[in-house]
PDB file of C-alpha atoms in Angstrom:
ATOM      1  CA  MET A1191     -12.749 -19.260  -5.051  1.00  0.00           C
ATOM      2  CA  SER A1192     -11.833 -21.426  -7.942  1.00  0.00           C
ATOM      3  CA  ASP A1193      -8.624 -23.438  -7.736  1.00  0.00           C
ATOM      4  CA  GLU A1194      -7.520 -21.619 -10.884  1.00  0.00           C
ATOM      5  CA  ARG A1195      -7.909 -18.195  -9.211  1.00  0.00           C
ATOM      6  CA  LEU A1196      -6.177 -19.379  -6.012  1.00  0.00           C
ATOM      7  CA  ASN A1197      -3.284 -20.762  -8.069  1.00  0.00           C
ATOM      8  CA  GLY A1198      -3.142 -17.444  -9.936  1.00  0.00           C
ATOM      9  CA  ILE A1199      -2.759 -15.530  -6.673  1.00  0.00           C
ATOM     10  CA  GLU A1200      -0.110 -17.939  -5.428  1.00  0.00           C
ATOM     11  CA  ASN A1201       1.776 -17.614  -8.722  1.00  0.00           C
ATOM     12  CA  ALA A1202       1.516 -13.805  -8.601  1.00  0.00           C
ATOM     13  CA  SER A1203       2.786 -13.602  -5.038  1.00  0.00           C
ATOM     14  CA  ILE A1204       6.248 -12.221  -4.517  1.00  0.00           C
ATOM     15  CA  GLU A1205       6.132 -13.529  -0.936  1.00  0.00           C
ATOM     16  CA  PRO A1206       4.272 -16.792  -0.348  1.00  0.00           C
ATOM     17  CA  PRO A1207       0.765 -16.093   0.966  1.00  0.00           C
ATOM     18  CA  PRO A1208       0.784 -16.844   4.695  1.00  0.00           C
ATOM     19  CA  LYS A1209      -0.969 -20.018   5.777  1.00  0.00           C
ATOM     20  CA  ARG A1210      -3.608 -19.506   8.456  1.00  0.00           C
ATOM     21  CA  THR A1211      -2.482 -20.775  11.842  1.00  0.00           C
ATOM     22  CA  THR A1212      -4.811 -18.587  13.917  1.00  0.00           C
ATOM     23  CA  PRO A1213      -8.409 -17.477  13.465  1.00  0.00           C
ATOM     24  CA  ILE A1214      -9.039 -14.396  11.345  1.00  0.00           C
ATOM     25  CA  GLU A1215      -9.191 -11.370  13.636  1.00  0.00           C
ATOM     26  CA  LEU A1216     -12.198  -9.098  13.290  1.00  0.00           C
ATOM     27  CA  ALA A1217     -11.722  -5.951  15.376  1.00  0.00           C
ATOM     28  CA  ASP A1218     -14.411  -3.459  16.314  1.00  0.00           C
ATOM     29  CA  TYR A1219     -14.212  -0.189  14.388  1.00  0.00           C
ATOM     30  CA  ASP A1220     -11.254   1.861  15.577  1.00  0.00           C
ATOM     31  CA  PRO A1221     -11.542   5.665  15.245  1.00  0.00           C
ATOM     32  CA  ASP A1222      -7.738   5.735  14.758  1.00  0.00           C
ATOM     33  CA  TRP A1223      -8.007   3.976  11.376  1.00  0.00           C
ATOM     34  CA  PRO A1224      -8.711   7.162   9.351  1.00  0.00           C
ATOM     35  CA  GLY A1225      -5.669   8.792  10.973  1.00  0.00           C
ATOM     36  CA  LEU A1226      -3.481   5.840  10.002  1.00  0.00           C
ATOM     37  CA  PHE A1227      -4.705   6.206   6.431  1.00  0.00           C
ATOM     38  CA  ALA A1228      -4.020   9.977   6.484  1.00  0.00           C
ATOM     39  CA  ARG A1229      -0.473   9.365   7.700  1.00  0.00           C
ATOM     40  CA  GLU A1230       0.150   6.801   4.950  1.00  0.00           C
ATOM     41  CA  GLU A1231      -1.440   9.046   2.327  1.00  0.00           C
ATOM     42  CA  ALA A1232       0.914  11.895   3.273  1.00  0.00           C
ATOM     43  CA  ARG A1233       3.922   9.553   3.272  1.00  0.00           C
ATOM     44  CA  ILE A1234       3.077   8.001  -0.113  1.00  0.00           C
ATOM     45  CA  ARG A1235       2.406  11.398  -1.694  1.00  0.00           C
ATOM     46  CA  SER A1236       5.722  12.699  -0.320  1.00  0.00           C
ATOM     47  CA  ILE A1237       7.498   9.710  -1.906  1.00  0.00           C
ATOM     48  CA  LEU A1238       5.750   9.699  -5.290  1.00  0.00           C
ATOM     49  CA  GLY A1239       4.483  13.260  -5.699  1.00  0.00           C
ATOM     50  CA  ASP A1240       2.369  13.788  -8.792  1.00  0.00           C
ATOM     51  CA  ARG A1241       2.899  10.177  -9.901  1.00  0.00           C
ATOM     52  CA  VAL A1242      -0.010   9.433  -7.545  1.00  0.00           C
ATOM     53  CA  ILE A1243      -3.174  10.145  -9.479  1.00  0.00           C
ATOM     54  CA  ASP A1244      -5.507   9.190  -6.634  1.00  0.00           C
ATOM     55  CA  LEU A1245      -5.296   7.615  -3.194  1.00  0.00           C
ATOM     56  CA  GLU A1246      -8.377   6.327  -1.368  1.00  0.00           C
ATOM     57  CA  HIS A1247      -8.965   4.674   1.998  1.00  0.00           C
ATOM     58  CA  THR A1248     -10.994   1.588   1.077  1.00  0.00           C
ATOM     59  CA  GLY A1249     -12.001  -1.669   2.708  1.00  0.00           C
ATOM     60  CA  SER A1250     -13.826  -2.137   5.974  1.00  0.00           C
ATOM     61  CA  THR A1251     -11.482   0.084   8.015  1.00  0.00           C
ATOM     62  CA  SER A1252     -12.781   3.010   5.944  1.00  0.00           C
ATOM     63  CA  VAL A1253     -16.418   2.517   7.062  1.00  0.00           C
ATOM     64  CA  PRO A1254     -17.347   3.927  10.485  1.00  0.00           C
ATOM     65  CA  ALA A1255     -19.056   1.394  12.778  1.00  0.00           C
ATOM     66  CA  LEU A1256     -17.908  -1.577  10.686  1.00  0.00           C
ATOM     67  CA  ALA A1257     -15.722  -4.229  12.305  1.00  0.00           C
ATOM     68  CA  ALA A1258     -12.734  -5.171  10.192  1.00  0.00           C
ATOM     69  CA  LYS A1259      -9.518  -7.088   9.964  1.00  0.00           C
ATOM     70  CA  PRO A1260      -7.201  -4.378  11.366  1.00  0.00           C
ATOM     71  CA  ILE A1261      -5.466  -3.802   8.041  1.00  0.00           C
ATOM     72  CA  ILE A1262      -5.712  -0.417   6.342  1.00  0.00           C
ATOM     73  CA  ASP A1263      -6.612  -0.931   2.674  1.00  0.00           C
ATOM     74  CA  ILE A1264      -5.517   1.812   0.320  1.00  0.00           C
ATOM     75  CA  ALA A1265      -6.325   2.006  -3.387  1.00  0.00           C
ATOM     76  CA  MET A1266      -3.789   4.016  -5.365  1.00  0.00           C
ATOM     77  CA  THR A1267      -3.962   4.843  -9.040  1.00  0.00           C
ATOM     78  CA  VAL A1268      -0.923   5.593 -11.150  1.00  0.00           C
ATOM     79  CA  ALA A1269      -0.632   6.256 -14.874  1.00  0.00           C
ATOM     80  CA  ASP A1270       0.320   2.642 -15.689  1.00  0.00           C
ATOM     81  CA  VAL A1271       0.545  -0.051 -13.023  1.00  0.00           C
ATOM     82  CA  ASN A1272       2.749  -2.120 -15.347  1.00  0.00           C
ATOM     83  CA  ASP A1273       5.381   0.646 -15.389  1.00  0.00           C
ATOM     84  CA  GLU A1274       6.810  -0.420 -12.024  1.00  0.00           C
ATOM     85  CA  PRO A1275       9.994   1.687 -12.293  1.00  0.00           C
ATOM     86  CA  ALA A1276       7.750   4.769 -12.206  1.00  0.00           C
ATOM     87  CA  TYR A1277       6.618   4.052  -8.628  1.00  0.00           C
ATOM     88  CA  ALA A1278       7.665   0.686  -7.138  1.00  0.00           C
ATOM     89  CA  ASP A1279      11.379   1.332  -6.686  1.00  0.00           C
ATOM     90  CA  ASP A1280      10.725   4.496  -4.679  1.00  0.00           C
ATOM     91  CA  LEU A1281       8.120   2.755  -2.504  1.00  0.00           C
ATOM     92  CA  VAL A1282      10.498  -0.131  -1.832  1.00  0.00           C
ATOM     93  CA  ALA A1283      13.323   2.295  -0.980  1.00  0.00           C
ATOM     94  CA  ALA A1284      10.962   3.868   1.599  1.00  0.00           C
ATOM     95  CA  GLY A1285      10.309   0.493   3.244  1.00  0.00           C
ATOM     96  CA  TYR A1286       7.185  -0.770   1.459  1.00  0.00           C
ATOM     97  CA  ARG A1287       7.298  -4.412   0.322  1.00  0.00           C
ATOM     98  CA  LEU A1288       5.879  -5.566  -2.998  1.00  0.00           C
ATOM     99  CA  VAL A1289       4.023  -8.778  -2.120  1.00  0.00           C
ATOM    100  CA  LEU A1290       1.734  -9.395  -5.108  1.00  0.00           C
ATOM    101  CA  ARG A1291       2.067  -8.766  -8.824  1.00  0.00           C
ATOM    102  CA  GLU A1292      -0.981  -9.862 -10.775  1.00  0.00           C
ATOM    103  CA  GLN A1293      -0.124  -9.726 -14.441  1.00  0.00           C
ATOM    104  CA  GLU A1294      -3.498 -10.665 -15.784  1.00  0.00           C
ATOM    105  CA  PRO A1295      -5.773  -8.101 -17.433  1.00  0.00           C
ATOM    106  CA  ASP A1296      -8.786  -9.885 -15.894  1.00  0.00           C
ATOM    107  CA  TRP A1297      -7.388  -8.931 -12.477  1.00  0.00           C
ATOM    108  CA  TYR A1298      -6.387  -5.406 -13.508  1.00  0.00           C
ATOM    109  CA  ASP A1299      -2.639  -6.127 -13.464  1.00  0.00           C
ATOM    110  CA  HIS A1300      -2.740  -4.790  -9.919  1.00  0.00           C
ATOM    111  CA  ARG A1301       0.100  -4.749  -7.406  1.00  0.00           C
ATOM    112  CA  VAL A1302      -0.043  -5.002  -3.622  1.00  0.00           C
ATOM    113  CA  PHE A1303       2.487  -3.558  -1.199  1.00  0.00           C
ATOM    114  CA  LYS A1304       2.681  -3.941   2.574  1.00  0.00           C
ATOM    115  CA  GLY A1305       3.611  -0.942   4.679  1.00  0.00           C
ATOM    116  CA  PRO A1306       6.879  -0.299   6.472  1.00  0.00           C
ATOM    117  CA  ASP A1307       5.344   0.205   9.923  1.00  0.00           C
ATOM    118  CA  THR A1308       1.555   0.130   9.576  1.00  0.00           C
ATOM    119  CA  ASN A1309      -0.469  -3.012   8.887  1.00  0.00           C
ATOM    120  CA  LEU A1310      -1.734  -2.070   5.443  1.00  0.00           C
ATOM    121  CA  HIS A1311      -2.329  -3.271   1.922  1.00  0.00           C
ATOM    122  CA  LEU A1312      -1.541  -0.694  -0.743  1.00  0.00           C
ATOM    123  CA  HIS A1313      -3.384  -1.818  -3.883  1.00  0.00           C
ATOM    124  CA  VAL A1314      -2.000  -0.150  -7.013  1.00  0.00           C
ATOM    125  CA  PHE A1315      -4.037   0.138 -10.218  1.00  0.00           C
ATOM    126  CA  SER A1316      -3.813   2.007 -13.507  1.00  0.00           C
ATOM    127  CA  VAL A1317      -5.848   5.178 -13.845  1.00  0.00           C
ATOM    128  CA  GLY A1318      -9.386   4.438 -15.024  1.00  0.00           C
ATOM    129  CA  CYS A1319      -9.492   0.921 -13.546  1.00  0.00           C
ATOM    130  CA  VAL A1320     -13.083  -0.071 -12.804  1.00  0.00           C
ATOM    131  CA  GLU A1321     -12.028  -1.936  -9.650  1.00  0.00           C
ATOM    132  CA  VAL A1322     -11.107   1.329  -7.945  1.00  0.00           C
ATOM    133  CA  ALA A1323     -14.569   2.721  -8.719  1.00  0.00           C
ATOM    134  CA  ARG A1324     -16.093  -0.467  -7.267  1.00  0.00           C
ATOM    135  CA  MET A1325     -14.005  -0.271  -4.101  1.00  0.00           C
ATOM    136  CA  VAL A1326     -14.773   3.409  -3.508  1.00  0.00           C
ATOM    137  CA  GLY A1327     -18.434   3.001  -4.476  1.00  0.00           C
ATOM    138  CA  PHE A1328     -18.852   0.047  -2.122  1.00  0.00           C
ATOM    139  CA  ARG A1329     -17.249   2.033   0.707  1.00  0.00           C
ATOM    140  CA  ASP A1330     -19.469   5.042   0.060  1.00  0.00           C
ATOM    141  CA  TRP A1331     -22.606   2.883  -0.108  1.00  0.00           C
ATOM    142  CA  LEU A1332     -21.847   1.198   3.218  1.00  0.00           C
ATOM    143  CA  ARG A1333     -21.154   4.587   4.816  1.00  0.00           C
ATOM    144  CA  ALA A1334     -24.606   5.803   3.749  1.00  0.00           C
ATOM    145  CA  HIS A1335     -26.705   2.626   4.168  1.00  0.00           C
ATOM    146  CA  ASP A1336     -26.680   1.196   7.688  1.00  0.00           C
ATOM    147  CA  ASP A1337     -28.853  -1.768   6.694  1.00  0.00           C
ATOM    148  CA  ASP A1338     -26.341  -2.984   4.114  1.00  0.00           C
ATOM    149  CA  ARG A1339     -23.405  -2.226   6.420  1.00  0.00           C
ATOM    150  CA  ASP A1340     -25.111  -4.378   9.075  1.00  0.00           C
ATOM    151  CA  LEU A1341     -25.758  -7.176   6.549  1.00  0.00           C
ATOM    152  CA  TYR A1342     -22.110  -7.111   5.520  1.00  0.00           C
ATOM    153  CA  LEU A1343     -20.996  -7.108   9.163  1.00  0.00           C
ATOM    154  CA  ALA A1344     -23.254 -10.069  10.039  1.00  0.00           C
ATOM    155  CA  THR A1345     -21.800 -11.997   7.087  1.00  0.00           C
ATOM    156  CA  LYS A1346     -18.251 -11.241   8.205  1.00  0.00           C
ATOM    157  CA  ARG A1347     -18.965 -12.208  11.814  1.00  0.00           C
ATOM    158  CA  ASP A1348     -20.418 -15.524  10.642  1.00  0.00           C
ATOM    159  CA  LEU A1349     -17.460 -16.255   8.359  1.00  0.00           C
ATOM    160  CA  VAL A1350     -14.723 -15.547  10.914  1.00  0.00           C
ATOM    161  CA  LYS A1351     -16.142 -18.343  13.075  1.00  0.00           C
ATOM    162  CA  ARG A1352     -14.959 -20.840  10.450  1.00  0.00           C
ATOM    163  CA  GLU A1353     -11.462 -22.116   9.750  1.00  0.00           C
ATOM    164  CA  TRP A1354      -9.807 -20.887   6.560  1.00  0.00           C
ATOM    165  CA  ALA A1355      -6.571 -21.963   4.929  1.00  0.00           C
ATOM    166  CA  SER A1356      -6.038 -18.388   3.715  1.00  0.00           C
ATOM    167  CA  VAL A1357      -7.496 -14.935   4.169  1.00  0.00           C
ATOM    168  CA  GLN A1358      -8.318 -14.987   0.451  1.00  0.00           C
ATOM    169  CA  GLU A1359     -10.684 -17.933   0.982  1.00  0.00           C
ATOM    170  CA  TYR A1360     -12.471 -15.938   3.696  1.00  0.00           C
ATOM    171  CA  ALA A1361     -12.649 -12.894   1.410  1.00  0.00           C
ATOM    172  CA  ASP A1362     -14.044 -14.935  -1.463  1.00  0.00           C
ATOM    173  CA  GLN A1363     -16.832 -16.313   0.736  1.00  0.00           C
ATOM    174  CA  LYS A1364     -18.073 -12.741   1.228  1.00  0.00           C
ATOM    175  CA  GLY A1365     -18.468 -12.463  -2.545  1.00  0.00           C
ATOM    176  CA  SER A1366     -22.200 -13.129  -2.818  1.00  0.00           C
ATOM    177  CA  VAL A1367     -23.154 -10.518  -0.218  1.00  0.00           C
ATOM    178  CA  VAL A1368     -20.674  -8.050  -1.728  1.00  0.00           C
ATOM    179  CA  GLU A1369     -22.257  -8.551  -5.156  1.00  0.00           C
ATOM    180  CA  GLU A1370     -25.778  -8.222  -3.701  1.00  0.00           C
ATOM    181  CA  ILE A1371     -24.860  -4.881  -2.097  1.00  0.00           C
ATOM    182  CA  ALA A1372     -22.908  -3.736  -5.152  1.00  0.00           C
ATOM    183  CA  ALA A1373     -25.936  -4.400  -7.361  1.00  0.00           C
ATOM    184  CA  LYS A1374     -28.144  -2.284  -5.059  1.00  0.00           C
ATOM    185  CA  ALA A1375     -25.514   0.460  -5.215  1.00  0.00           C
ATOM    186  CA  GLY A1376     -25.491   0.321  -9.031  1.00  0.00           C
ATOM    187  CA  LEU A1377     -21.785  -0.497  -9.142  1.00  0.00           C
ATOM    188  CA  PRO A1378     -20.246  -2.149 -12.201  1.00  0.00           C
ATOM    189  CA  GLY A1379     -19.848  -5.904 -11.976  1.00  0.00           C
ATOM    190  CA  PRO A1380     -16.485  -7.455 -11.246  1.00  0.00           C
ATOM    191  CA  HIS A1381     -14.167  -7.468 -14.228  1.00  0.00           C
ATOM    192  CA  ALA A1382     -16.432  -5.044 -16.110  1.00  0.00           C
TER     193      ALA A1382
END
């Protein structure tokens, strides 16, 4: 990751990004993860109703047989991510914490919330955002292609052996294998 991008994330953080004091945990696939997503999906939909355009379980916890950091990633689309009063206040009132506000079009102006009682990252994007299509497409490709899932897993297992100052540094080091798999899947490039 470039220093510029890392500084951008730090500047966009509502809460300071935690410094790594322990190794990154990579847990074997847990069959309870889809149920945790389903519970959060129902809760979020009950809070926001039709303001939720789409909600998807993304990230490694959404791919059977893939080890993951035990954090449920959820991609949510709303009409306009920059119109925070339309969704953020109600999420915060229900116990979600806004932890990241990226106000850069190159990074989709996305927001990240943490859950009230489940270890999750709720990524919020505007409807039509290409990043959501990439996240869902990557998930679907890994679900259907064991060879690429295994390549991704081997990369992750190698990377968690190293020391990282932040989880974002670890995530960025997966970038080349993610892009290799995304290209095979025919997904749009980052920031398309």
